Amino acid sequence: MALISQLGDLWRRRPNLVHWSAVGVVALVALMLVAGMAGRARSAAAAWGTSVRVLAAQIPLAVGSSPEDHVDLVEVPAHLVPAGALTSAIGLGELTRAVPRGGLLTELDFDPASGVSPGRSGIGISVVSHAPDVKPGTEVELMLFADIDPFDPSDVDMSAARVPAYVLAASRDRWLVEIEPVHIDEVARASATGVVVPIVLSANR
C-alpha cells in the first residue's frame, strides 16, 4: 500500500516535474547561447585589435572643397589605418583629390603634388572675385600683378607676367593650379602681394 501511495503522489505532482524540467532545459539552452556569444565577441575583439580614431568623410567630398564641416572621427582597427591618416579636423585645407563617403582622409588628400603631372608643380592661389567658373583640367593663362600698394591701387605695373597653367581644383576665390616649377616664386608672390587674373584658354586638358 505504501508503494501505491507513493506512486499516486508522484502522479499527482507530475505537472510540477514537467514544468521544472522545461525550465531547466531553457536555462541550459540560454547558458549555451550566452557562452557562444561571449566567445564570438572575444574572437571579434581579437581580430579588431587596437583602435585608432581617424577622420572619415560624412559625404562625398569634391576636389577643391574644404571638408571641415563634413568629416567625423571614427574608430578603425590600427592595422587598417592608411599611412598619413588624419586625426584632427582643425586647419584642414582644400582637397586636391576627391574622397568618397566613408573614406578615410590622409595627408595626400591635401598635397598639391597628389594630382600634379610629373615634372610640374602645384600651387594654391587667390584669384579675383570675378574669375570664371572652371573645372579641373581647364587650361588657363595667369596674369600676374605683384606688389600692389593697397593705398595707391593706381600705381600698378600693367605689363603683367603671363604664366600658362592647368586647373586642378577651383572654388570661388581659391584655385589649385599646375604650373612649370620655374614659375612657382612669381605666382606665389602675385597671389600673396597682388592680384592674379586668370584667362581661360580651353575647357579641357
PDB file of C-alpha atoms in Angstrom:
ATOM      1  CA  MET A   1       0.000   0.000   0.000  1.00  0.00           C
ATOM      2  CA  ALA A   2       2.854   2.381   0.809  1.00  0.00           C
ATOM      3  CA  LEU A   3       4.322   1.911  -2.680  1.00  0.00           C
ATOM      4  CA  ILE A   4       0.958   2.517  -4.282  1.00  0.00           C
ATOM      5  CA  SER A   5       0.549   5.673  -2.188  1.00  0.00           C
ATOM      6  CA  GLN A   6       3.993   6.968  -3.286  1.00  0.00           C
ATOM      7  CA  LEU A   7       3.204   6.323  -6.929  1.00  0.00           C
ATOM      8  CA  GLY A   8      -0.064   8.187  -6.504  1.00  0.00           C
ATOM      9  CA  ASP A   9       1.751  11.194  -5.022  1.00  0.00           C
ATOM     10  CA  LEU A  10       4.285  11.199  -7.896  1.00  0.00           C
ATOM     11  CA  TRP A  11       1.462  11.039 -10.418  1.00  0.00           C
ATOM     12  CA  ARG A  12      -0.292  13.997  -8.779  1.00  0.00           C
ATOM     13  CA  ARG A  13       2.975  16.039  -8.807  1.00  0.00           C
ATOM     14  CA  ARG A  14       3.792  15.286 -12.462  1.00  0.00           C
ATOM     15  CA  PRO A  15       2.826  18.810 -13.768  1.00  0.00           C
ATOM     16  CA  ASN A  16       5.414  20.376 -11.447  1.00  0.00           C
ATOM     17  CA  LEU A  17       8.059  17.940 -12.610  1.00  0.00           C
ATOM     18  CA  VAL A  18       7.328  18.727 -16.264  1.00  0.00           C
ATOM     19  CA  HIS A  19       7.397  22.449 -15.527  1.00  0.00           C
ATOM     20  CA  TRP A  20      10.743  22.427 -13.750  1.00  0.00           C
ATOM     21  CA  SER A  21      12.242  20.079 -16.301  1.00  0.00           C
ATOM     22  CA  ALA A  22      11.252  22.545 -19.024  1.00  0.00           C
ATOM     23  CA  VAL A  23      12.715  25.435 -17.034  1.00  0.00           C
ATOM     24  CA  GLY A  24      15.966  23.539 -16.665  1.00  0.00           C
ATOM     25  CA  VAL A  25      16.182  22.864 -20.403  1.00  0.00           C
ATOM     26  CA  VAL A  26      15.510  26.546 -21.251  1.00  0.00           C
ATOM     27  CA  ALA A  27      18.136  27.692 -18.746  1.00  0.00           C
ATOM     28  CA  LEU A  28      20.693  25.298 -20.200  1.00  0.00           C
ATOM     29  CA  VAL A  29      20.000  26.486 -23.751  1.00  0.00           C
ATOM     30  CA  ALA A  30      20.248  30.146 -22.662  1.00  0.00           C
ATOM     31  CA  LEU A  31      23.549  29.443 -20.920  1.00  0.00           C
ATOM     32  CA  MET A  32      24.934  27.819 -24.066  1.00  0.00           C
ATOM     33  CA  LEU A  33      23.799  30.762 -26.229  1.00  0.00           C
ATOM     34  CA  VAL A  34      25.387  33.320 -23.894  1.00  0.00           C
ATOM     35  CA  ALA A  35      28.621  31.344 -23.820  1.00  0.00           C
ATOM     36  CA  GLY A  36      28.640  31.187 -27.613  1.00  0.00           C
ATOM     37  CA  MET A  37      28.022  34.921 -27.966  1.00  0.00           C
ATOM     38  CA  ALA A  38      30.757  35.719 -25.472  1.00  0.00           C
ATOM     39  CA  GLY A  39      33.171  33.522 -27.395  1.00  0.00           C
ATOM     40  CA  ARG A  40      32.333  35.233 -30.674  1.00  0.00           C
ATOM     41  CA  ALA A  41      32.710  38.659 -29.032  1.00  0.00           C
ATOM     42  CA  ARG A  42      36.162  37.714 -27.770  1.00  0.00           C
ATOM     43  CA  SER A  43      37.129  36.480 -31.232  1.00  0.00           C
ATOM     44  CA  ALA A  44      35.857  39.696 -32.857  1.00  0.00           C
ATOM     45  CA  ALA A  45      37.743  41.817 -30.346  1.00  0.00           C
ATOM     46  CA  ALA A  46      40.933  39.870 -31.004  1.00  0.00           C
ATOM     47  CA  ALA A  47      40.502  40.307 -34.750  1.00  0.00           C
ATOM     48  CA  TRP A  48      39.736  44.058 -34.371  1.00  0.00           C
ATOM     49  CA  GLY A  49      42.844  44.736 -32.305  1.00  0.00           C
ATOM     50  CA  THR A  50      43.848  48.222 -31.154  1.00  0.00           C
ATOM     51  CA  SER A  51      41.573  51.027 -32.363  1.00  0.00           C
ATOM     52  CA  VAL A  52      42.592  54.426 -33.735  1.00  0.00           C
ATOM     53  CA  ARG A  53      40.294  57.451 -34.146  1.00  0.00           C
ATOM     54  CA  VAL A  54      40.739  58.950 -37.609  1.00  0.00           C
ATOM     55  CA  LEU A  55      38.815  61.331 -39.865  1.00  0.00           C
ATOM     56  CA  ALA A  56      36.264  59.927 -42.298  1.00  0.00           C
ATOM     57  CA  ALA A  57      34.124  61.736 -44.865  1.00  0.00           C
ATOM     58  CA  GLN A  58      30.431  62.014 -43.949  1.00  0.00           C
ATOM     59  CA  ILE A  59      29.524  62.844 -47.573  1.00  0.00           C
ATOM     60  CA  PRO A  60      31.345  62.565 -50.928  1.00  0.00           C
ATOM     61  CA  LEU A  61      33.996  65.313 -50.960  1.00  0.00           C
ATOM     62  CA  ALA A  62      34.964  67.010 -54.209  1.00  0.00           C
ATOM     63  CA  VAL A  63      38.361  68.284 -55.304  1.00  0.00           C
ATOM     64  CA  GLY A  64      38.842  71.859 -54.153  1.00  0.00           C
ATOM     65  CA  SER A  65      36.346  71.654 -51.295  1.00  0.00           C
ATOM     66  CA  SER A  66      37.107  72.426 -47.650  1.00  0.00           C
ATOM     67  CA  PRO A  67      35.840  69.423 -45.686  1.00  0.00           C
ATOM     68  CA  GLU A  68      35.969  70.674 -42.070  1.00  0.00           C
ATOM     69  CA  ASP A  69      32.178  70.542 -41.637  1.00  0.00           C
ATOM     70  CA  HIS A  70      31.735  67.201 -43.380  1.00  0.00           C
ATOM     71  CA  VAL A  71      34.119  64.877 -41.544  1.00  0.00           C
ATOM     72  CA  ASP A  72      33.896  62.931 -38.315  1.00  0.00           C
ATOM     73  CA  LEU A  73      36.198  60.864 -36.118  1.00  0.00           C
ATOM     74  CA  VAL A  74      35.600  57.119 -36.363  1.00  0.00           C
ATOM     75  CA  GLU A  75      37.147  54.081 -34.671  1.00  0.00           C
ATOM     76  CA  VAL A  76      39.200  51.968 -37.062  1.00  0.00           C
ATOM     77  CA  PRO A  77      41.451  48.948 -36.354  1.00  0.00           C
ATOM     78  CA  ALA A  78      45.031  50.177 -36.284  1.00  0.00           C
ATOM     79  CA  HIS A  79      46.170  47.661 -38.887  1.00  0.00           C
ATOM     80  CA  LEU A  80      43.619  49.061 -41.376  1.00  0.00           C
ATOM     81  CA  VAL A  81      44.560  52.735 -40.968  1.00  0.00           C
ATOM     82  CA  PRO A  82      46.392  54.078 -44.065  1.00  0.00           C
ATOM     83  CA  ALA A  83      49.676  55.931 -43.743  1.00  0.00           C
ATOM     84  CA  GLY A  84      49.256  59.624 -43.074  1.00  0.00           C
ATOM     85  CA  ALA A  85      45.665  59.279 -41.821  1.00  0.00           C
ATOM     86  CA  LEU A  86      44.420  62.481 -40.189  1.00  0.00           C
ATOM     87  CA  THR A  87      43.187  62.588 -36.597  1.00  0.00           C
ATOM     88  CA  SER A  88      42.010  66.215 -36.362  1.00  0.00           C
ATOM     89  CA  ALA A  89      39.740  68.440 -38.469  1.00  0.00           C
ATOM     90  CA  ILE A  90      41.478  71.624 -37.313  1.00  0.00           C
ATOM     91  CA  GLY A  91      43.213  73.562 -40.072  1.00  0.00           C
ATOM     92  CA  LEU A  92      42.254  71.355 -42.993  1.00  0.00           C
ATOM     93  CA  GLY A  93      42.901  72.983 -46.349  1.00  0.00           C
ATOM     94  CA  GLU A  94      41.378  72.334 -49.749  1.00  0.00           C
ATOM     95  CA  LEU A  95      41.248  68.809 -51.119  1.00  0.00           C
ATOM     96  CA  THR A  96      43.477  68.061 -54.063  1.00  0.00           C
ATOM     97  CA  ARG A  97      41.680  64.810 -54.812  1.00  0.00           C
ATOM     98  CA  ALA A  98      38.148  63.522 -54.249  1.00  0.00           C
ATOM     99  CA  VAL A  99      37.231  61.423 -51.202  1.00  0.00           C
ATOM    100  CA  PRO A 100      34.188  59.094 -51.275  1.00  0.00           C
ATOM    101  CA  ARG A 101      31.635  58.967 -48.476  1.00  0.00           C
ATOM    102  CA  GLY A 102      33.123  56.978 -45.601  1.00  0.00           C
ATOM    103  CA  GLY A 103      36.648  57.325 -46.982  1.00  0.00           C
ATOM    104  CA  LEU A 104      39.469  57.995 -44.523  1.00  0.00           C
ATOM    105  CA  LEU A 105      41.261  61.305 -45.029  1.00  0.00           C
ATOM    106  CA  THR A 106      45.043  61.328 -45.329  1.00  0.00           C
ATOM    107  CA  GLU A 107      47.749  63.932 -45.817  1.00  0.00           C
ATOM    108  CA  LEU A 108      47.922  63.041 -49.519  1.00  0.00           C
ATOM    109  CA  ASP A 109      44.339  64.252 -49.985  1.00  0.00           C
ATOM    110  CA  PHE A 110      45.620  67.784 -49.321  1.00  0.00           C
ATOM    111  CA  ASP A 111      49.015  67.527 -51.002  1.00  0.00           C
ATOM    112  CA  PRO A 112      49.253  69.729 -54.126  1.00  0.00           C
ATOM    113  CA  ALA A 113      51.570  67.162 -55.644  1.00  0.00           C
ATOM    114  CA  SER A 114      48.980  64.372 -55.449  1.00  0.00           C
ATOM    115  CA  GLY A 115      47.278  65.409 -58.697  1.00  0.00           C
ATOM    116  CA  VAL A 116      50.208  67.063 -60.428  1.00  0.00           C
ATOM    117  CA  SER A 117      51.845  65.735 -63.578  1.00  0.00           C
ATOM    118  CA  PRO A 118      55.465  64.533 -63.303  1.00  0.00           C
ATOM    119  CA  GLY A 119      57.965  67.364 -63.649  1.00  0.00           C
ATOM    120  CA  ARG A 120      55.438  70.073 -62.771  1.00  0.00           C
ATOM    121  CA  SER A 121      54.410  71.814 -59.540  1.00  0.00           C
ATOM    122  CA  GLY A 122      51.095  72.503 -57.860  1.00  0.00           C
ATOM    123  CA  ILE A 123      50.298  75.726 -56.032  1.00  0.00           C
ATOM    124  CA  GLY A 124      47.229  77.245 -54.399  1.00  0.00           C
ATOM    125  CA  ILE A 125      46.453  80.824 -55.468  1.00  0.00           C
ATOM    126  CA  SER A 126      43.954  83.554 -54.677  1.00  0.00           C
ATOM    127  CA  VAL A 127      42.114  84.789 -57.780  1.00  0.00           C
ATOM    128  CA  VAL A 128      39.976  87.851 -58.455  1.00  0.00           C
ATOM    129  CA  SER A 129      36.341  87.602 -57.363  1.00  0.00           C
ATOM    130  CA  HIS A 130      35.120  87.781 -60.968  1.00  0.00           C
ATOM    131  CA  ALA A 131      37.276  84.850 -62.095  1.00  0.00           C
ATOM    132  CA  PRO A 132      35.461  82.488 -64.476  1.00  0.00           C
ATOM    133  CA  ASP A 133      33.911  79.215 -63.323  1.00  0.00           C
ATOM    134  CA  VAL A 134      36.272  76.421 -64.296  1.00  0.00           C
ATOM    135  CA  LYS A 135      36.572  72.685 -63.859  1.00  0.00           C
ATOM    136  CA  PRO A 136      39.619  70.526 -63.176  1.00  0.00           C
ATOM    137  CA  GLY A 137      41.647  70.147 -66.353  1.00  0.00           C
ATOM    138  CA  THR A 138      40.888  73.625 -67.700  1.00  0.00           C
ATOM    139  CA  GLU A 139      43.835  75.273 -69.428  1.00  0.00           C
ATOM    140  CA  VAL A 140      44.347  78.876 -68.325  1.00  0.00           C
ATOM    141  CA  GLU A 141      46.823  81.722 -68.508  1.00  0.00           C
ATOM    142  CA  LEU A 142      47.571  83.543 -65.258  1.00  0.00           C
ATOM    143  CA  MET A 143      48.151  87.287 -65.492  1.00  0.00           C
ATOM    144  CA  LEU A 144      50.299  88.233 -62.501  1.00  0.00           C
ATOM    145  CA  PHE A 145      50.192  91.668 -60.886  1.00  0.00           C
ATOM    146  CA  ALA A 146      52.555  91.662 -57.908  1.00  0.00           C
ATOM    147  CA  ASP A 147      53.350  94.185 -55.160  1.00  0.00           C
ATOM    148  CA  ILE A 148      50.182  96.272 -55.442  1.00  0.00           C
ATOM    149  CA  ASP A 149      50.013  99.115 -52.935  1.00  0.00           C
ATOM    150  CA  PRO A 150      46.566  98.915 -51.281  1.00  0.00           C
ATOM    151  CA  PHE A 151      46.766 102.660 -50.515  1.00  0.00           C
ATOM    152  CA  ASP A 152      47.550 103.545 -54.122  1.00  0.00           C
ATOM    153  CA  PRO A 153      45.890 100.979 -56.423  1.00  0.00           C
ATOM    154  CA  SER A 154      46.580 103.201 -59.442  1.00  0.00           C
ATOM    155  CA  ASP A 155      50.295 102.530 -59.066  1.00  0.00           C
ATOM    156  CA  VAL A 156      50.213  99.191 -60.864  1.00  0.00           C
ATOM    157  CA  ASP A 157      52.601  97.870 -63.458  1.00  0.00           C
ATOM    158  CA  MET A 158      50.206  96.838 -66.225  1.00  0.00           C
ATOM    159  CA  SER A 159      52.869  94.807 -68.019  1.00  0.00           C
ATOM    160  CA  ALA A 160      51.793  91.710 -66.183  1.00  0.00           C
ATOM    161  CA  ALA A 161      53.706  88.463 -66.398  1.00  0.00           C
ATOM    162  CA  ARG A 162      51.744  85.655 -68.051  1.00  0.00           C
ATOM    163  CA  VAL A 163      52.080  82.080 -66.883  1.00  0.00           C
ATOM    164  CA  PRO A 164      50.378  79.061 -68.518  1.00  0.00           C
ATOM    165  CA  ALA A 165      48.670  76.726 -66.067  1.00  0.00           C
ATOM    166  CA  TYR A 166      46.150  73.925 -65.676  1.00  0.00           C
ATOM    167  CA  VAL A 167      43.406  73.987 -63.059  1.00  0.00           C
ATOM    168  CA  LEU A 168      43.473  71.092 -60.607  1.00  0.00           C
ATOM    169  CA  ALA A 169      40.681  72.408 -58.349  1.00  0.00           C
ATOM    170  CA  ALA A 170      38.748  75.640 -58.045  1.00  0.00           C
ATOM    171  CA  SER A 171      36.431  77.380 -55.601  1.00  0.00           C
ATOM    172  CA  ARG A 172      35.029  80.910 -55.763  1.00  0.00           C
ATOM    173  CA  ASP A 173      38.243  82.737 -54.869  1.00  0.00           C
ATOM    174  CA  ARG A 174      40.850  79.988 -54.487  1.00  0.00           C
ATOM    175  CA  TRP A 175      42.329  77.810 -57.197  1.00  0.00           C
ATOM    176  CA  LEU A 176      44.805  74.965 -57.166  1.00  0.00           C
ATOM    177  CA  VAL A 177      46.815  75.050 -60.371  1.00  0.00           C
ATOM    178  CA  GLU A 178      49.610  73.114 -62.031  1.00  0.00           C
ATOM    179  CA  ILE A 179      52.491  75.121 -63.485  1.00  0.00           C
ATOM    180  CA  GLU A 180      56.097  74.767 -64.544  1.00  0.00           C
ATOM    181  CA  PRO A 181      58.365  74.779 -61.457  1.00  0.00           C
ATOM    182  CA  VAL A 182      60.264  77.811 -62.773  1.00  0.00           C
ATOM    183  CA  HIS A 183      57.168  79.986 -62.251  1.00  0.00           C
ATOM    184  CA  ILE A 184      56.453  78.985 -58.630  1.00  0.00           C
ATOM    185  CA  ASP A 185      58.032  82.040 -56.980  1.00  0.00           C
ATOM    186  CA  GLU A 186      56.439  84.674 -59.210  1.00  0.00           C
ATOM    187  CA  VAL A 187      52.987  83.079 -58.988  1.00  0.00           C
ATOM    188  CA  ALA A 188      53.233  82.820 -55.192  1.00  0.00           C
ATOM    189  CA  ARG A 189      54.382  86.451 -54.979  1.00  0.00           C
ATOM    190  CA  ALA A 190      51.496  87.759 -57.080  1.00  0.00           C
ATOM    191  CA  SER A 191      48.977  85.687 -55.134  1.00  0.00           C
ATOM    192  CA  ALA A 192      50.301  86.982 -51.806  1.00  0.00           C
ATOM    193  CA  THR A 193      51.023  90.642 -52.616  1.00  0.00           C
ATOM    194  CA  GLY A 194      48.888  91.475 -55.641  1.00  0.00           C
ATOM    195  CA  VAL A 195      46.281  90.103 -57.992  1.00  0.00           C
ATOM    196  CA  VAL A 196      46.091  87.019 -60.201  1.00  0.00           C
ATOM    197  CA  VAL A 197      43.763  87.332 -63.185  1.00  0.00           C
ATOM    198  CA  PRO A 198      43.108  84.005 -64.940  1.00  0.00           C
ATOM    199  CA  ILE A 199      42.153  83.776 -68.607  1.00  0.00           C
ATOM    200  CA  VAL A 200      40.547  80.565 -69.845  1.00  0.00           C
ATOM    201  CA  LEU A 201      42.273  79.093 -72.894  1.00  0.00           C
ATOM    202  CA  SER A 202      40.475  75.759 -73.223  1.00  0.00           C
ATOM    203  CA  ALA A 203      37.850  73.879 -71.259  1.00  0.00           C
ATOM    204  CA  ASN A 204      39.639  70.540 -71.139  1.00  0.00           C
ATOM    205  CA  ARG A 205      43.184  69.376 -70.878  1.00  0.00           C
TER     206      ARG A 205
END
